[in-house]
Amino acid sequence: MNFDFTEKEEAFRKEVRAWLETNLPDDLRGRAFAASRADREEVQKLRAWQKDMHAAGFVGLDWPREFGGRGASIVEMVILYQEMARAESPQLVNRGGVSILGPTLMKYGTAAQQKRFLPKILTADELWCQGFSEPNAGSDLANLQTRAVLEGDDFIVNGQKVWTSMGHVADWCFLLVRTDPGAPKHKGISFLLVDMKTPGITVRPLRQITGEAEFNETFFDSVRVPKENLVGKLNEGWSVAITTLAYERDLLTFIRHISLRNALHRLIKLARSRGRNTDPVMRQTIAGLWIGEQALQLNGYRSLTRILRGGQPGPEGSTAKLFWSQLDQELALTATQVIGPYSQITEGSAWAPDDGQWEFYELLARGSGIRAGTSEILRNILAERVLGLPKD
């Protein structure tokens, strides 16, 4: 891969950098690595920020022009993420819609679905949550039991989902349901788009170790979903879901990379301000984190290059998510070692470094090996599908 940038690409970098320096609000700058998506007021700020980025043409940059994007190349996408990290910009609040559901609808959605949903995904006029996991169907997602029965022009949905990130503020949910209970568990599953304002939906926040409630339990009690909201074919939603999950893991490589690089930059500043940059052991630890961050970025280049050349996200994408989880936790731990006991002080105290973001980040990182696929499941995927080892 050629890592030299052309004059046109460098001009694009200058355009992005200048726009971010001028337009990024001060109250959002530098909070990307430990930003809240549980607080409604904060979500509204992030929604407004996505609208601004969209108006400038920087949301859905790699989407085809016919779907509202700019048809950008892999290099331009990389430049955008690099400059967002450099400016310490937050991630897109509707990143699940932009980078997971959007590509899924482009591949499996009807023309009517694409016209109806894609524009509002880009502008964040409609925020999306993901209704996949259940109490008995987390890593073993195919064990899901939420039922949908087709009655006339509607599916009637009953069941429960859990770990529904942003479910309390989302306008819509992309939902996996079982539509043929007699079929093998990987069969008989369908993919639906559900309006979260539909009668019969109850959202109950789940308190996290951070003290926030970003994700939720979601209950469906005879919820009516129009059959035109079915994505793909009836009972073939597993294929749609696999594509969605693959995009999610590749999403983590670059979208999460913004927060990771922000945290790394902040950590280096923190070590210098506290005189820990002269400690040879700490210098070696931070250098290792920096090398890991660069390796993660290069692996992301490889995955997205495959997609842009006409390929599909593959099991190798699990490598990026697994490595990101480990790096995220190591970085958070290193920060607590630099800060010492002050790392436990929460936001609002004058004694809290970076206004308590490190306390929040250390607790948040505990979930890195769980969300978007547990590390144990990812190791199984890599062992079986990449290394060719027998199933356990």
PDB file of N, CA, C and O in Angstrom, residues 111-120 126 172 195:
ATOM      1  N   ALA A 111     -35.501   0.167  -2.456  1.00  0.00           N
ATOM      2  CA  ALA A 111     -35.324   1.560  -2.873  1.00  0.00           C
ATOM      3  C   ALA A 111     -36.108   2.499  -1.958  1.00  0.00           C
ATOM      4  O   ALA A 111     -35.630   3.589  -1.614  1.00  0.00           O
ATOM      5  N   ALA A 112     -37.308   2.074  -1.557  1.00  0.00           N
ATOM      6  CA  ALA A 112     -38.131   2.904  -0.672  1.00  0.00           C
ATOM      7  C   ALA A 112     -37.469   3.060   0.694  1.00  0.00           C
ATOM      8  O   ALA A 112     -37.485   4.149   1.283  1.00  0.00           O
ATOM      9  N   GLN A 113     -36.888   1.982   1.218  1.00  0.00           N
ATOM     10  CA  GLN A 113     -36.200   2.051   2.513  1.00  0.00           C
ATOM     11  C   GLN A 113     -34.977   2.956   2.433  1.00  0.00           C
ATOM     12  O   GLN A 113     -34.727   3.758   3.332  1.00  0.00           O
ATOM     13  N   GLN A 114     -34.257   2.832   1.362  1.00  0.00           N
ATOM     14  CA  GLN A 114     -33.063   3.668   1.197  1.00  0.00           C
ATOM     15  C   GLN A 114     -33.436   5.150   1.131  1.00  0.00           C
ATOM     16  O   GLN A 114     -32.794   5.996   1.765  1.00  0.00           O
ATOM     17  N   LYS A 115     -34.489   5.466   0.393  1.00  0.00           N
ATOM     18  CA  LYS A 115     -34.924   6.850   0.254  1.00  0.00           C
ATOM     19  C   LYS A 115     -35.453   7.397   1.567  1.00  0.00           C
ATOM     20  O   LYS A 115     -35.208   8.560   1.922  1.00  0.00           O
ATOM     21  N   ARG A 116     -36.183   6.539   2.300  1.00  0.00           N
ATOM     22  CA  ARG A 116     -36.801   6.981   3.555  1.00  0.00           C
ATOM     23  C   ARG A 116     -35.787   7.184   4.684  1.00  0.00           C
ATOM     24  O   ARG A 116     -35.848   8.164   5.433  1.00  0.00           O
ATOM     25  N   PHE A 117     -34.822   6.268   4.824  1.00  0.00           N
ATOM     26  CA  PHE A 117     -33.997   6.251   6.030  1.00  0.00           C
ATOM     27  C   PHE A 117     -32.592   6.836   5.865  1.00  0.00           C
ATOM     28  O   PHE A 117     -32.065   7.447   6.809  1.00  0.00           O
ATOM     29  N   LEU A 118     -31.974   6.653   4.724  1.00  0.00           N
ATOM     30  CA  LEU A 118     -30.570   7.030   4.611  1.00  0.00           C
ATOM     31  C   LEU A 118     -30.309   8.531   4.826  1.00  0.00           C
ATOM     32  O   LEU A 118     -29.355   8.890   5.531  1.00  0.00           O
ATOM     33  N   PRO A 119     -31.117   9.437   4.246  1.00  0.00           N
ATOM     34  CA  PRO A 119     -30.829  10.865   4.455  1.00  0.00           C
ATOM     35  C   PRO A 119     -30.855  11.279   5.925  1.00  0.00           C
ATOM     36  O   PRO A 119     -30.010  12.064   6.372  1.00  0.00           O
ATOM     37  N   LYS A 120     -31.811  10.751   6.690  1.00  0.00           N
ATOM     38  CA  LYS A 120     -31.938  11.147   8.098  1.00  0.00           C
ATOM     39  C   LYS A 120     -30.917  10.458   8.993  1.00  0.00           C
ATOM     40  O   LYS A 120     -30.683  10.912  10.115  1.00  0.00           O
ATOM     41  N   GLU A 126     -32.627  11.287  12.763  1.00  0.00           N
ATOM     42  CA  GLU A 126     -33.129  10.065  13.397  1.00  0.00           C
ATOM     43  C   GLU A 126     -31.933   9.270  13.918  1.00  0.00           C
ATOM     44  O   GLU A 126     -31.065   8.856  13.145  1.00  0.00           O
ATOM     45  N   TRP A 172     -35.166   5.146  16.215  1.00  0.00           N
ATOM     46  CA  TRP A 172     -35.442   3.891  15.536  1.00  0.00           C
ATOM     47  C   TRP A 172     -34.493   2.809  16.027  1.00  0.00           C
ATOM     48  O   TRP A 172     -33.445   3.102  16.606  1.00  0.00           O
ATOM     49  N   ASP A 195     -39.825   1.696  14.662  1.00  0.00           N
ATOM     50  CA  ASP A 195     -39.969   3.035  15.232  1.00  0.00           C
ATOM     51  C   ASP A 195     -40.066   2.898  16.753  1.00  0.00           C
ATOM     52  O   ASP A 195     -40.955   2.220  17.270  1.00  0.00           O
TER      53      ASP A 195
END
